[in-house]
Amino acid sequence: MWKNSSLCCVLALAILCLTSLICSQEIGSPGEPQNLKCIMHNLHKMICTWDVSSKGRYGQTDFCYTTSHLPPPVCIKTREKRVEIPVSESSITVSITTNSIYGAAFGTKKFAIHKKDISFVPLTPHILSLTPDFSTSTLNLKWSDNGSVFPYGLDAFWQIEILRKETMEKVTQVTYHSKLTHENTILSWNWTSDMPLECTSHYAKIRCYINVTDFVGHKDWSDWSPVEKVLGKDTEPNGSGVFPQDTVVAVGSDVTICCVHAEDQQIKRMTYGPEIYPLIHLSSRSSAIRVINASASDTSGTNVVCTLSQDEMDGTVLFVGYAPDTPQNLSCETSNFLIIKCTWKPGRPSGLYGKRRTKYSLLERISGKNVSCEVNEMNRERVCGFPVLADQKTYSFTLGVSNPIGQTESSLLVDLTQRVHPKTPEKLTVSGNSSTNVHLHWYINGSFTEIRLLCQIEISSGHSEQKLHNVSMPGGKFSTYTAQLNALHPYTKYQFRVRCSAADHFWRWSDWSRVEEHTTLEAPPARGPDVWRERSPSGSSLKIFWKPLTLSEANGKIVSHEVSCYLLDTLLEYKEVTEPSNSTEIKLGKNDCVISVVAKNHAGSSPPSKITSVELPSDNVKTERAVALGNGIYISWSSYPNVTCGYIVKWCRSSGSEPCSVDWQKFPSNTTDAVIKSALFRPGVRYNFLLYGCKSSGYQLLKNITGYMKELPPKRAPNFTVEETSSDSILVKWEDIPVEDCQGFLEGYRLSFAKGEKDALKPRLSESGNPELKVKNITDLTKKSLRILDLQGKTSYQLDLQAYTAGGVSPPNSLYVVTKEDSVGLIIAILIPVAVVVLLGVVASIFCYRKREWIKDTFYPEIPNPENSKALQFQKNICEGNKTLKTLEMNPCTPNSVEVVETQSAAPKIEDTEMMSPAADTTVPEDGSDSENENHVVVSYCPPIIEEEISNPSMDEPVGSSQVVYIDIQSMYQPQIKAEEEPEIDLVTTAGYKPQMQLPISALKIESRSATEEESDKTAGYRPQANTNAWNMDTPDSPGSVESTNENASFGSPCSINSRQFLIPPKDDEDSPKPTNTGWSFTHFFQNKPND
Amino acid sequence: MLNVAGEISGDSWGIFAFLCAALCNLPAVPALNGTDELGTGQSIQKTYDLTRYLEHQLRTLAGTYLNYLGPPFNEPDFNPPRLAWAERVPSATVDFDLWRGLTDNARLAANYRAYSRLLCYLRGLDGQAGTAELRHSLGHFCSSLQGLVVSIAGVMSSLGYPLPAGTAAAAAGPPAPAGAPASPNDFLKKMDDFWLLKELQTWLWRSAKDFNRLKKKVPPAVVTLRLEAQGF
């Protein structure tokens, strides 16, 4: 802009020069005037200027001009090169003569000035004032348009420039348009700075352009006015602070905040809220920050802190908020025709508090009355009151809302009579001295004389639903209102409450008043009680039952019932039964009468209920089953033609500890079915219903019906026992289930059985999934036993018996039964083996008998020949065989049972006698018995069986004859026994027994002693028939412990000579085996054998 | 200024304070001298307890109020210079040794003066706080502080010290608007509030120490003597 304007100036100047060149007819001689220029500042006069080319001094100039319509020339003498002449309509001829200081003419020049050659440049405007408003950062510029010199209605354009800072930076340039009014007018222009005016100095200048429409020449902008300035705080010697101070701006604004400080200070930082902002340098004493799009500040505003050097600090608070929201839902109403209460929702909070908060005022346009509203900030809904004006029904409200950022309003036109919201009715009272009517009174605070009120009374009682009763009444002035309520029920506790509204133009109900209670008075019962009667089983008395009246029928508290019995208008009996009894009994004998029952309360008696006692005989009364239906029991009957006055279904609980409570229900004659419902009905309980028909002459029992409200599974299974068991069948018997346990109509039994032991942990049969489970379903209820066939003998069976109804299956009763054994089979099984054995015995006996000679020869020859003896052969063979084949024959050592059989008849052998010794004699008798008894010595060398064999002959034969020889083997060899056994052994050793002869031990000393063996054979006095090798070898196998066997075998515990091998004398003592040999293993022994 | 204000508006509160002081002194009347020692001791103990309670209460209140003032006032390391405007708040930043060197009477009087003036400013805060919740808290604290001022007056009386001249009515009376000229702008007002809370904290802390010390060394004989000297 700056550049543009200077360019314009240059251009204008050039044009001016050009025109003057054109205008002046330059002669070019020295001292001659030239470059005549004429400029108009207003439309009346123009200023003509010229140059003089001569540099010499000149005196006066004669300026003469003539216009076309003013023939005599006008001459003006001047010493300047400038004259002011009036503006002529036509062209002007000018003659300028310059004279020397002495009066001589230098030169004369003539110019012709045409209209178009004249320029129009307005006078430079002057700023009258530049006034700052620091609080709003606004500059106000005032100047005069100088319009008096111009004709009316010219357009004037004013160019204003605002500059800032010491460097005069252009901030803005605006063009302001005005119309000239042929008067001097003061023009004013406001500019709001985006930066507080305190921050730095601001400057303003102005120029103008007047659009003179009928001017044909050149028109131009005026010169710029002198600069007018507003100094910032940074120019004041003690000026400091943060600006703007305590300003309110709208959310989203851009704000510039500056900090002005002393010359010797520096700004360390500037913070806006918690954030540090970059500084914008304004001057040596002022810097600013720019906050773009400011967000809403906290309750106490946003702090801007300017931290200076030397720990100084300054700041300001910026309040950023919203302009007030337009009030929503503005609504005005009156509750008492004294005050109009207007409410509205404020909408979005402004975010401004305290003195900057949003303020409300209520203006009523018709009356022009204005009230300011004190609103509670905490309340979301705002309320403002306006007084009701006399004789004014319609109100035009405008709610004005304003805060420092903006303002808004909301309007509402109301007819007050249509906006009545009465206050809550107070002081509600109920009065009444009747059983059906009451009066209600209440008070409403307010003046409603102009309208009618509609009040609603809510009537509620414990046993009926709420009712609303509307009453319309003329409004009063702070008055009490009354309403009457009719058709209430006697002896009923009612709760009343009231609310009201305007009747003609409903607007809103008031709140409900508090509840008031009232109980109406009693009235006689509305009807007689429902009656039934029953004759006692004996027939002498009649029991009369009646049902209590409902609350609505009783009309009060029933105190008693009057029961009277009439026989053709003759009172037979009269009774008054007090509450709460609902039955009585009268002695009637065999008579019949009409019974009348009347209920009485404090207010009176009910109409009588009558029933005859006559019971017609009935035959062929059938019993049927009823069907459960929903929560009742459905019974039906066929229509009985003689029944004229209805049916009666009477029932009673079929079982239970308490006496049967009679209940009944009456049905009209055309009914043939009914669903009997009772809260007392329980599922699983059997009820018996009796259907009576009412005939003119009396009541007749028509039918018995039993039923359940709901059938349930029986409570338990029938008790059952096993009557009989056989090997393949079981007879089971069970008892009936009591009716109360059935809980339904019994449909059958289920007997399940399967093999099974009694076991507490076993599941029920039905649940076990036993594949062998068999189930028998008994639907014949008369059947009370069942035989289960095809069972296995001597087997445990589990039996489960369950009963079932339509409601389900009872829990099972279980029994465990073991079937009997099959005796025939057992007998056969025993008899057959016995018979076979006997047969075999017989056959064997016969065979033995037939072949006895052969047997004798074979087994018991007269003269036993060892060679021939099969038994011995057998042994020998074995032993021989062993010699070669066996090393570890573990057979019981039969070879040990070599028997020396002596016949008494035979002469004693020499060897035998030789062997006998006196010492031996003494010991002999002991042998037979002690050989075994004294085991500790003899150990067990001799197998019992052998001893037996031996002992028998010894007993048979005389002691002396038997050749029993003891050999103390231990005396032969150093015994190798356990330490504790030693003394005994010694004892034995020292005992009287001595070997009868020296036996070469070599026979026992097995190791490679074949030669010795032979030698010993020769030298020995006695030679057993058996080969010594045989027993030597076999000893290890003899029964007994290894150790003992060992001893027996080789080192000889004392042993009866009745046995055999040790009869062979061992070697000399010195040759006896070393103890080491004893421990020497048999394996060794046998291993060596083959080497022999 | 405060004194003037107090004189202007020290009506019923002044009477109340006087009555309190009189009541506190009642046990010290020679005829009732048996309970004198106990009464003074209890009164100091109660003042001490109240000071500790106020210290605790102020911690909560200061947190809330500084948050209300917004950053940087609620920043823990914010330590602004005491601007000239804030100088009106009585400072507790007296040298420790100097303070200890004062007599009990002087210290109590200084406490009394300080709380009276602090209370004045505090009531000013109450009316301006932006939120109802804060106003409620401030109101509650003011009541407690009022109690402390009365309590200190009671202790002084029971010890036989005269109340600082002219402050009694000001302390007990309602806030005097003239005594607390409005700050030139909101920021300086916030600074004032900040310093007020800070000084209150320091005063309470130091008062607690003072009362604790006083509690230990109450010489009953001196009390009686002084009271007698005052003509009781």
mmCIF file of N, CA and C in Angstrom, chain A residues 837-913:
data_model
loop_
_atom_site.group_PDB
_atom_site.id
_atom_site.type_symbol
_atom_site.label_atom_id
_atom_site.label_comp_id
_atom_site.label_asym_id
_atom_site.label_seq_id
_atom_site.Cartn_x
_atom_site.Cartn_y
_atom_site.Cartn_z
ATOM 1 N N VAL A 837 -15.548 -145.054 42.690
ATOM 2 C CA VAL A 837 -14.477 -145.483 43.597
ATOM 3 C C VAL A 837 -14.762 -146.900 44.107
ATOM 4 N N VAL A 838 -15.982 -147.104 44.494
ATOM 5 C CA VAL A 838 -16.366 -148.432 45.015
ATOM 6 C C VAL A 838 -16.146 -149.485 43.950
ATOM 7 N N LEU A 839 -16.554 -149.149 42.758
ATOM 8 C CA LEU A 839 -16.413 -150.093 41.653
ATOM 9 C C LEU A 839 -14.949 -150.424 41.426
ATOM 10 N N LEU A 840 -14.148 -149.426 41.415
ATOM 11 C CA LEU A 840 -12.721 -149.627 41.208
ATOM 12 C C LEU A 840 -12.153 -150.503 42.312
ATOM 13 N N GLY A 841 -12.613 -150.249 43.531
ATOM 14 C CA GLY A 841 -12.149 -151.037 44.667
ATOM 15 C C GLY A 841 -12.497 -152.499 44.498
ATOM 16 N N VAL A 842 -13.683 -152.706 44.074
ATOM 17 C CA VAL A 842 -14.136 -154.093 43.890
ATOM 18 C C VAL A 842 -13.310 -154.769 42.822
ATOM 19 N N VAL A 843 -13.109 -154.045 41.729
ATOM 20 C CA VAL A 843 -12.333 -154.621 40.625
ATOM 21 C C VAL A 843 -10.938 -154.922 41.093
ATOM 22 N N ALA A 844 -10.360 -153.979 41.822
ATOM 23 C CA ALA A 844 -9.002 -154.178 42.306
ATOM 24 C C ALA A 844 -8.944 -155.360 43.243
ATOM 25 N N SER A 845 -9.945 -155.479 44.104
ATOM 26 C CA SER A 845 -9.970 -156.595 45.055
ATOM 27 C C SER A 845 -10.027 -157.914 44.318
ATOM 28 N N ILE A 846 -10.876 -157.947 43.342
ATOM 29 C CA ILE A 846 -11.008 -159.194 42.564
ATOM 30 C C ILE A 846 -9.704 -159.510 41.874
ATOM 31 N N PHE A 847 -9.124 -158.495 41.302
ATOM 32 C CA PHE A 847 -7.863 -158.721 40.599
ATOM 33 C C PHE A 847 -6.790 -159.206 41.556
ATOM 34 N N CYS A 848 -6.725 -158.530 42.695
ATOM 35 C CA CYS A 848 -5.724 -158.919 43.672
ATOM 36 C C CYS A 848 -5.947 -160.353 44.140
ATOM 37 N N TYR A 849 -7.210 -160.629 44.340
ATOM 38 C CA TYR A 849 -7.508 -161.982 44.789
ATOM 39 C C TYR A 849 -7.101 -162.977 43.748
ATOM 40 N N ARG A 850 -7.396 -162.762 42.558
ATOM 41 C CA ARG A 850 -7.071 -163.680 41.484
ATOM 42 C C ARG A 850 -5.585 -163.823 41.330
ATOM 43 N N LYS A 851 -4.885 -162.749 41.431
ATOM 44 C CA LYS A 851 -3.456 -162.801 41.167
ATOM 45 C C LYS A 851 -2.656 -162.781 42.450
ATOM 46 N N ARG A 852 -3.205 -163.241 43.524
ATOM 47 C CA ARG A 852 -2.532 -163.110 44.803
ATOM 48 C C ARG A 852 -1.227 -163.847 44.850
ATOM 49 N N GLU A 853 -1.149 -165.013 44.130
ATOM 50 C CA GLU A 853 0.078 -165.791 44.141
ATOM 51 C C GLU A 853 1.182 -165.006 43.485
ATOM 52 N N TRP A 854 0.816 -164.460 42.427
ATOM 53 C CA TRP A 854 1.815 -163.665 41.655
ATOM 54 C C TRP A 854 2.262 -162.443 42.433
ATOM 55 N N ILE A 855 1.341 -161.859 43.067
ATOM 56 C CA ILE A 855 1.673 -160.666 43.863
ATOM 57 C C ILE A 855 2.589 -161.043 44.982
ATOM 58 N N LYS A 856 2.198 -162.156 45.611
ATOM 59 C CA LYS A 856 3.027 -162.587 46.728
ATOM 60 C C LYS A 856 4.427 -162.863 46.273
ATOM 61 N N ASP A 857 4.489 -163.565 45.131
ATOM 62 C CA ASP A 857 5.820 -163.877 44.624
ATOM 63 C C ASP A 857 6.582 -162.605 44.291
ATOM 64 N N THR A 858 5.879 -161.800 43.779
ATOM 65 C CA THR A 858 6.567 -160.587 43.336
ATOM 66 C C THR A 858 6.925 -159.677 44.492
ATOM 67 N N PHE A 859 5.966 -159.427 45.340
ATOM 68 C CA PHE A 859 6.196 -158.424 46.389
ATOM 69 C C PHE A 859 6.575 -158.985 47.733
ATOM 70 N N TYR A 860 6.058 -160.157 48.026
ATOM 71 C CA TYR A 860 6.360 -160.700 49.358
ATOM 72 C C TYR A 860 6.816 -162.145 49.222
ATOM 73 N N PRO A 861 7.900 -162.400 48.609
ATOM 74 C CA PRO A 861 8.350 -163.814 48.480
ATOM 75 C C PRO A 861 8.687 -164.379 49.853
ATOM 76 N N GLU A 862 8.708 -165.648 49.902
ATOM 77 C CA GLU A 862 9.002 -166.305 51.176
ATOM 78 C C GLU A 862 10.403 -165.971 51.585
ATOM 79 N N ILE A 863 11.321 -166.140 50.635
ATOM 80 C CA ILE A 863 12.685 -165.773 50.937
ATOM 81 C C ILE A 863 13.004 -164.576 50.075
ATOM 82 N N PRO A 864 13.136 -163.534 50.730
ATOM 83 C CA PRO A 864 13.411 -162.358 49.881
ATOM 84 C C PRO A 864 14.813 -162.412 49.312
ATOM 85 N N ASN A 865 14.890 -162.194 48.120
ATOM 86 C CA ASN A 865 16.166 -162.189 47.428
ATOM 87 C C ASN A 865 16.447 -160.785 46.968
ATOM 88 N N PRO A 866 17.449 -160.279 47.604
ATOM 89 C CA PRO A 866 17.712 -158.877 47.218
ATOM 90 C C PRO A 866 17.900 -158.693 45.742
ATOM 91 N N GLU A 867 18.467 -159.718 45.175
ATOM 92 C CA GLU A 867 18.668 -159.581 43.751
ATOM 93 C C GLU A 867 17.351 -159.524 43.032
ATOM 94 N N ASN A 868 16.471 -160.308 43.581
ATOM 95 C CA ASN A 868 15.175 -160.362 42.901
ATOM 96 C C ASN A 868 14.237 -159.239 43.314
ATOM 97 N N SER A 869 14.564 -158.759 44.498
ATOM 98 C CA SER A 869 13.635 -157.722 44.995
ATOM 99 C C SER A 869 13.540 -156.568 44.025
ATOM 100 N N LYS A 870 12.368 -156.409 43.625
ATOM 101 C CA LYS A 870 12.180 -155.329 42.639
ATOM 102 C C LYS A 870 12.368 -153.967 43.252
ATOM 103 N N ALA A 871 11.920 -154.016 44.487
ATOM 104 C CA ALA A 871 12.052 -152.719 45.148
ATOM 105 C C ALA A 871 13.490 -152.318 45.238
ATOM 106 N N LEU A 872 14.326 -153.301 45.652
ATOM 107 C CA LEU A 872 15.729 -152.966 45.788
ATOM 108 C C LEU A 872 16.377 -152.737 44.452
ATOM 109 N N GLN A 873 15.937 -153.550 43.565
ATOM 110 C CA GLN A 873 16.464 -153.358 42.216
ATOM 111 C C GLN A 873 16.156 -151.956 41.734
ATOM 112 N N PHE A 874 15.000 -151.722 42.083
ATOM 113 C CA PHE A 874 14.543 -150.383 41.664
ATOM 114 C C PHE A 874 15.443 -149.297 42.231
ATOM 115 N N GLN A 875 15.719 -149.507 43.522
ATOM 116 C CA GLN A 875 16.580 -148.521 44.155
ATOM 117 C C GLN A 875 17.942 -148.522 43.521
ATOM 118 N N LYS A 876 18.425 -149.725 43.382
ATOM 119 C CA LYS A 876 19.767 -149.855 42.850
ATOM 120 C C LYS A 876 19.879 -149.213 41.496
ATOM 121 N N ASN A 877 18.857 -149.539 40.742
ATOM 122 C CA ASN A 877 18.882 -148.979 39.389
ATOM 123 C C ASN A 877 18.940 -147.464 39.414
ATOM 124 N N ILE A 878 18.139 -147.015 40.275
ATOM 125 C CA ILE A 878 18.141 -145.559 40.361
ATOM 126 C C ILE A 878 19.486 -145.052 40.723
ATOM 127 N N CYS A 879 20.029 -145.702 41.762
ATOM 128 C CA CYS A 879 21.321 -145.225 42.218
ATOM 129 C C CYS A 879 22.372 -145.367 41.153
ATOM 130 N N GLU A 880 22.277 -146.510 40.479
ATOM 131 C CA GLU A 880 23.249 -146.687 39.406
ATOM 132 C C GLU A 880 23.088 -145.628 38.339
ATOM 133 N N GLY A 881 21.801 -145.531 38.085
ATOM 134 C CA GLY A 881 21.512 -144.492 37.075
ATOM 135 C C GLY A 881 22.039 -143.154 37.509
ATOM 136 N N ASN A 882 21.883 -142.961 38.766
ATOM 137 C CA ASN A 882 22.338 -141.672 39.298
ATOM 138 C C ASN A 882 23.823 -141.518 39.135
ATOM 139 N N LYS A 883 24.434 -142.628 39.344
ATOM 140 C CA LYS A 883 25.881 -142.572 39.254
ATOM 141 C C LYS A 883 26.339 -141.931 37.964
ATOM 142 N N THR A 884 25.681 -142.296 36.999
ATOM 143 C CA THR A 884 26.106 -141.809 35.704
ATOM 144 C C THR A 884 25.372 -140.540 35.273
ATOM 145 N N LEU A 885 24.103 -140.579 35.609
ATOM 146 C CA LEU A 885 23.296 -139.493 35.029
ATOM 147 C C LEU A 885 23.120 -138.321 35.959
ATOM 148 N N LYS A 886 22.722 -138.691 37.196
ATOM 149 C CA LYS A 886 22.283 -137.602 38.072
ATOM 150 C C LYS A 886 23.395 -137.045 38.901
ATOM 151 N N THR A 887 23.345 -135.878 39.123
ATOM 152 C CA THR A 887 24.208 -135.248 40.105
ATOM 153 C C THR A 887 23.363 -134.639 41.210
ATOM 154 N N LEU A 888 22.187 -134.236 40.889
ATOM 155 C CA LEU A 888 21.358 -133.541 41.897
ATOM 156 C C LEU A 888 19.962 -134.099 41.878
ATOM 157 N N GLU A 889 19.872 -135.397 42.300
ATOM 158 C CA GLU A 889 18.540 -135.982 42.376
ATOM 159 C C GLU A 889 17.919 -135.598 43.693
ATOM 160 N N MET A 890 16.808 -134.847 43.631
ATOM 161 C CA MET A 890 16.204 -134.320 44.838
ATOM 162 C C MET A 890 15.085 -135.195 45.333
ATOM 163 N N ASN A 891 15.017 -136.414 44.853
ATOM 164 C CA ASN A 891 13.941 -137.305 45.293
ATOM 165 C C ASN A 891 14.071 -137.598 46.763
ATOM 166 N N PRO A 892 12.941 -137.911 47.415
ATOM 167 C CA PRO A 892 13.074 -138.416 48.776
ATOM 168 C C PRO A 892 13.918 -139.667 48.714
ATOM 169 N N CYS A 893 14.791 -139.676 49.638
ATOM 170 C CA CYS A 893 15.858 -140.657 49.449
ATOM 171 C C CYS A 893 15.419 -142.063 49.735
ATOM 172 N N THR A 894 14.790 -142.607 48.789
ATOM 173 C CA THR A 894 14.400 -144.019 48.924
ATOM 174 C C THR A 894 15.591 -144.925 49.094
ATOM 175 N N PRO A 895 16.683 -144.590 48.476
ATOM 176 C CA PRO A 895 17.830 -145.489 48.695
ATOM 177 C C PRO A 895 18.152 -145.624 50.168
ATOM 178 N N ASN A 896 17.751 -144.662 50.973
ATOM 179 C CA ASN A 896 18.049 -144.778 52.394
ATOM 180 C C ASN A 896 17.267 -145.880 53.048
ATOM 181 N N SER A 897 16.224 -146.215 52.424
ATOM 182 C CA SER A 897 15.417 -147.237 53.086
ATOM 183 C C SER A 897 15.886 -148.645 52.757
ATOM 184 N N VAL A 898 17.148 -148.736 52.862
ATOM 185 C CA VAL A 898 17.690 -150.117 52.715
ATOM 186 C C VAL A 898 17.299 -150.859 53.963
ATOM 187 N N GLU A 899 16.795 -151.903 53.769
ATOM 188 C CA GLU A 899 16.296 -152.661 54.920
ATOM 189 C C GLU A 899 17.102 -153.928 55.103
ATOM 190 N N VAL A 900 17.397 -154.026 56.323
ATOM 191 C CA VAL A 900 18.101 -155.300 56.613
ATOM 192 C C VAL A 900 17.082 -156.212 57.263
ATOM 193 N N VAL A 901 16.753 -157.148 56.559
ATOM 194 C CA VAL A 901 15.721 -158.073 57.055
ATOM 195 C C VAL A 901 16.387 -159.305 57.606
ATOM 196 N N GLU A 902 16.067 -159.476 58.817
ATOM 197 C CA GLU A 902 16.651 -160.683 59.440
ATOM 198 C C GLU A 902 15.535 -161.641 59.811
ATOM 199 N N THR A 903 15.730 -162.708 59.468
ATOM 200 C CA THR A 903 14.764 -163.740 59.916
ATOM 201 C C THR A 903 15.294 -164.399 61.171
ATOM 202 N N GLN A 904 14.416 -164.638 62.028
ATOM 203 C CA GLN A 904 14.841 -165.232 63.298
ATOM 204 C C GLN A 904 15.367 -166.661 63.118
ATOM 205 N N SER A 905 14.781 -167.155 62.179
ATOM 206 C CA SER A 905 15.193 -168.546 61.969
ATOM 207 C C SER A 905 16.610 -168.646 61.469
ATOM 208 N N ALA A 906 16.977 -167.673 60.729
ATOM 209 C CA ALA A 906 18.324 -167.741 60.167
ATOM 210 C C ALA A 906 19.377 -167.581 61.246
ATOM 211 N N ALA A 907 20.444 -168.296 61.031
ATOM 212 C CA ALA A 907 21.526 -168.198 62.015
ATOM 213 C C ALA A 907 22.177 -166.847 61.896
ATOM 214 N N PRO A 908 22.490 -166.322 63.047
ATOM 215 C CA PRO A 908 23.105 -165.003 63.000
ATOM 216 C C PRO A 908 24.434 -165.049 62.269
ATOM 217 N N LYS A 909 24.611 -164.069 61.582
ATOM 218 C CA LYS A 909 25.867 -164.011 60.836
ATOM 219 C C LYS A 909 26.995 -163.664 61.765
ATOM 220 N N ILE A 910 28.085 -164.100 61.367
ATOM 221 C CA ILE A 910 29.256 -163.887 62.193
ATOM 222 C C ILE A 910 29.514 -162.404 62.374
ATOM 223 N N GLU A 911 29.355 -161.760 61.295
ATOM 224 C CA GLU A 911 29.640 -160.343 61.347
ATOM 225 C C GLU A 911 28.797 -159.647 62.393
ATOM 226 N N ASP A 912 27.569 -160.076 62.441
ATOM 227 C CA ASP A 912 26.648 -159.448 63.375
ATOM 228 C C ASP A 912 27.068 -159.655 64.808
ATOM 229 N N THR A 913 27.381 -160.821 65.095
ATOM 230 C CA THR A 913 27.793 -161.093 66.467
ATOM 231 C C THR A 913 29.046 -160.373 66.819
#
